[in-house]
Coordinates of C-alpha atoms in Angstrom, one line a residue:
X1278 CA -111.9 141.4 65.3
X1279 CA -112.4 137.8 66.8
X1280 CA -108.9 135.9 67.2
X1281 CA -108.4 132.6 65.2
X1282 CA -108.3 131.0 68.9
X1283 CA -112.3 131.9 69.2
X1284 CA -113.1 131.7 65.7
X1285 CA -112.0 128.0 65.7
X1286 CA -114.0 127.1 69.2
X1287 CA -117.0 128.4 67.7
X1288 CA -116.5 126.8 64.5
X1289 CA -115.4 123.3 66.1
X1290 CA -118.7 123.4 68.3
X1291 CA -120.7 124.0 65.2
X1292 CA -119.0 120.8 63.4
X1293 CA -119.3 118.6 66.9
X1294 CA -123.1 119.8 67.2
X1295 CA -124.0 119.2 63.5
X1296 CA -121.9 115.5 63.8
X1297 CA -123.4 114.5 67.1
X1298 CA -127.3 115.5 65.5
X1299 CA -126.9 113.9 62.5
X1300 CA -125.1 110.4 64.3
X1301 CA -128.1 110.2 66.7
X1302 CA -130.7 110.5 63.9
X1303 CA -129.0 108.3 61.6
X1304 CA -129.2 105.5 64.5
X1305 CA -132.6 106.1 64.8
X1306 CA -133.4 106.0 60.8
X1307 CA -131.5 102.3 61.2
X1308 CA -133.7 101.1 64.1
X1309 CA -136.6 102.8 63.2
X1310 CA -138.6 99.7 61.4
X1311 CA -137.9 97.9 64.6
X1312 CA -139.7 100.1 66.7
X1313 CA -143.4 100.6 67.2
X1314 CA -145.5 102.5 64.8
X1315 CA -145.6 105.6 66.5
X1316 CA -141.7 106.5 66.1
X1317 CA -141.0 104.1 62.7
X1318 CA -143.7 106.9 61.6
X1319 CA -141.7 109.9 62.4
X1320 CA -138.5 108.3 60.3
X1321 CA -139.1 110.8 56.9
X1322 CA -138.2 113.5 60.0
X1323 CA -135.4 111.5 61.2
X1324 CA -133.9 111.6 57.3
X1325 CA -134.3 115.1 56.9
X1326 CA -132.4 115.4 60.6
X1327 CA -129.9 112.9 59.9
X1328 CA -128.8 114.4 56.6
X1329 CA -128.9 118.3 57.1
X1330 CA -127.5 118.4 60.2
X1331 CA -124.5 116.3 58.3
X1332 CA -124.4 118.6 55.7
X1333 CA -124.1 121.4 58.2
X1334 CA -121.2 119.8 60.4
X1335 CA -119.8 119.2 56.8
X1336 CA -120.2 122.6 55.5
X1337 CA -118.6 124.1 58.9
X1338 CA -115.5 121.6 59.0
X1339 CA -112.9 123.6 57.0
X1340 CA -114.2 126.8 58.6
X1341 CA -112.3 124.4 61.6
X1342 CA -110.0 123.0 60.2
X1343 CA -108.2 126.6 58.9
X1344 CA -108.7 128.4 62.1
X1345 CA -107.3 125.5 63.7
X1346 CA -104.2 125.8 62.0
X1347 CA -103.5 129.1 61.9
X1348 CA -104.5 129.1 66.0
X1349 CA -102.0 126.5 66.4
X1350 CA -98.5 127.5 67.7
X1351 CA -95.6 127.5 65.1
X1352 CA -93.7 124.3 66.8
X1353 CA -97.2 122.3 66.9
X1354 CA -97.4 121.9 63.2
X1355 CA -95.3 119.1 63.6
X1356 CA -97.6 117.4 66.1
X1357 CA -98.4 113.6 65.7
X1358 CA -101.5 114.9 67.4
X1359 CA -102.3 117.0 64.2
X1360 CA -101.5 114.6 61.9
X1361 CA -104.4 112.1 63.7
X1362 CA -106.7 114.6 63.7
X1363 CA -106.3 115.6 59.8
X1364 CA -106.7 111.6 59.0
X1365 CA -109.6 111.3 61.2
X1366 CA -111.2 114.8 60.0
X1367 CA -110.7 113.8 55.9
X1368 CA -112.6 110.6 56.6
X1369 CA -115.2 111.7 58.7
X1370 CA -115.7 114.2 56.0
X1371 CA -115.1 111.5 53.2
X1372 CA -117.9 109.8 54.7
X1373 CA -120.0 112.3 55.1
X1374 CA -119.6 113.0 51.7
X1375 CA -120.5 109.2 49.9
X1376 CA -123.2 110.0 52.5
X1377 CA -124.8 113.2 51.2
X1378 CA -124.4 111.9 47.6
X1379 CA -126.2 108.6 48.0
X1380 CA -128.9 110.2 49.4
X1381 CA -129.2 113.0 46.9
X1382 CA -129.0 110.8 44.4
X1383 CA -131.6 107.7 45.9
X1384 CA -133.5 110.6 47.9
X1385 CA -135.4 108.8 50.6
X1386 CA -135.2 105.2 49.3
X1387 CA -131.7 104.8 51.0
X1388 CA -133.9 103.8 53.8
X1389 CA -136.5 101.2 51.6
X1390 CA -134.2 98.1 51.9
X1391 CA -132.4 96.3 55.2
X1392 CA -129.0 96.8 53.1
X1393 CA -129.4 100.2 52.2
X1394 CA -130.6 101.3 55.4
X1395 CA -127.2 99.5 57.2
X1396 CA -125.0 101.1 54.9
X1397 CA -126.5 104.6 55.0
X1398 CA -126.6 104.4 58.9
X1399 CA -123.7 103.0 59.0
X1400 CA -121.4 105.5 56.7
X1401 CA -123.2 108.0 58.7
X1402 CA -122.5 106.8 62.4
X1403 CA -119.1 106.4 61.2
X1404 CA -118.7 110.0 59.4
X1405 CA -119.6 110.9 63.2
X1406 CA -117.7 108.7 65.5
X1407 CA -114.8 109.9 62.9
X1408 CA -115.0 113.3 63.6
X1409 CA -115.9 113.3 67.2
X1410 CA -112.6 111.2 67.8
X1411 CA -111.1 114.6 66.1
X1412 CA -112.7 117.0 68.5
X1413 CA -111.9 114.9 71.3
X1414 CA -108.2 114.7 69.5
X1415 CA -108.1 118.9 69.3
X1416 CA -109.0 118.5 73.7
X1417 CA -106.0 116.4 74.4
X1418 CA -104.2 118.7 71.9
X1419 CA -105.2 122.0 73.7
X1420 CA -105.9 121.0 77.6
X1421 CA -103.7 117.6 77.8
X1422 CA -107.1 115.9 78.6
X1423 CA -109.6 113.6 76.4
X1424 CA -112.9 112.2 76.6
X1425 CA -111.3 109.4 75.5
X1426 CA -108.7 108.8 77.7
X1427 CA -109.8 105.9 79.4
X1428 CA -109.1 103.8 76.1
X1429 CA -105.4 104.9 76.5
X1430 CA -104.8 105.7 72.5
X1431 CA -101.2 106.0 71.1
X1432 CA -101.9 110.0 71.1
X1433 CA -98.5 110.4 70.6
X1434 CA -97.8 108.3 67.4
X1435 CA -99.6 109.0 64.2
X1436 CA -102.2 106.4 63.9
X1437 CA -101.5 105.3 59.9
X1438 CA -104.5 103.6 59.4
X1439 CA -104.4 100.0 59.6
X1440 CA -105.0 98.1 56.4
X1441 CA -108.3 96.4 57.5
X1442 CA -109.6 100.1 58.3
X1443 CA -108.8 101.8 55.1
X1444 CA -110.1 98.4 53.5
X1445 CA -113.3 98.9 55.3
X1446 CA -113.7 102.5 55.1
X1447 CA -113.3 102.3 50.7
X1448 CA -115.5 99.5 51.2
X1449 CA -118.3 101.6 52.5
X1450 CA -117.8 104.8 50.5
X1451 CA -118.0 102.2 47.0
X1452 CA -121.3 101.2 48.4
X1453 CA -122.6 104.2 49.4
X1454 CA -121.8 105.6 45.7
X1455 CA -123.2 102.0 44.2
X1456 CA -126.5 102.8 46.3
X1457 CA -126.8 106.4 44.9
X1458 CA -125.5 105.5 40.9
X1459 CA -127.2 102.7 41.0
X1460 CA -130.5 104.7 41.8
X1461 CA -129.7 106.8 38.4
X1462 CA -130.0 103.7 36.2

């Protein structure tokens, strides 16, 4: 039997490998008309990249997210650390989610117009960034060290969001689900 400690190492690196594929081939399906022919060619691959490896890191996330808490010591529950990396998890996933729809519902022609193509690359990089921001969270949480340390974040306080955030984050989710309703019409 494989401990909840393993189980939710394994499930993490699934989510942080799915995340960090689709990130990087969402940035490319954004700069992909600016580059020469050869790779603006390739962006159809890039879309099918950029949205099933999302869908996978999205899939896998409360596979980490439920091992995660029942790895986590009694005491830890109470963590401000957590409690960041729950708000960061839900809107990388949220994200994530306006993502997937849009695009199931516009199929490929999120990428057609200069708009669309910034807001579905942009929701996308920002499903990512969210959620490796909670991975590197869970390694400050576990070893006392981040990737991010050099910024010197307030780990120890939870991080309510900032007006201007949430603002901008139901901002992009309305227009990712504008771009995919309004493809229904």
């Amino acid at each position: 039997m494989i401990s909840s400690n393993t189980f939710h190492v394994v499930s993490t690196e699934l989510v942080v490998g799915g995340f960090a594929l689709a990130g990087l081939a969402f940035v490319f399906c954004m700069i992909a008309p600016m580059l020469p022919s050869t790779f603006s060619d390739r962006q159809g691959a890039g879309d099918a990249v950029a949205h099933v490896a999302l869908a996978f890191g999205l899939l896998a996330t409360p596979f980490a997210i439920l091992s995660g808490l029942s790895s986590a010591p009694g005491e830890a529950l109470n963590s401000a650390l957590l409690a960041n990396k729950m708000l960061f998890s839900l809107s990388g996933g949220g994200l994530a989610l306006g993502v997937l729809v849009a695009r199931w519902r516009n199929g490929g022609g999120v990428w057609d117009s200069t708009r669309t193509r910034l807001i579905q690359g942009i929701a996308g990089a920002g499903a990512t960034a969210c959620m490796l921001l909670t991975a590197s969270l869970g390694g400050k949480f576990t070893r006392g060290e981040s990737l991010l340390d050099w910024l010197h974040l307030p780990y120890n306080e939870v991080l309510l969001m900032p007006t201007f955030l949430s603002i901008a984050l139901l901002l992009i989710g309305c227009a990712c689900a504008a771009v995919g309703f309004r493809s229904t019409s």
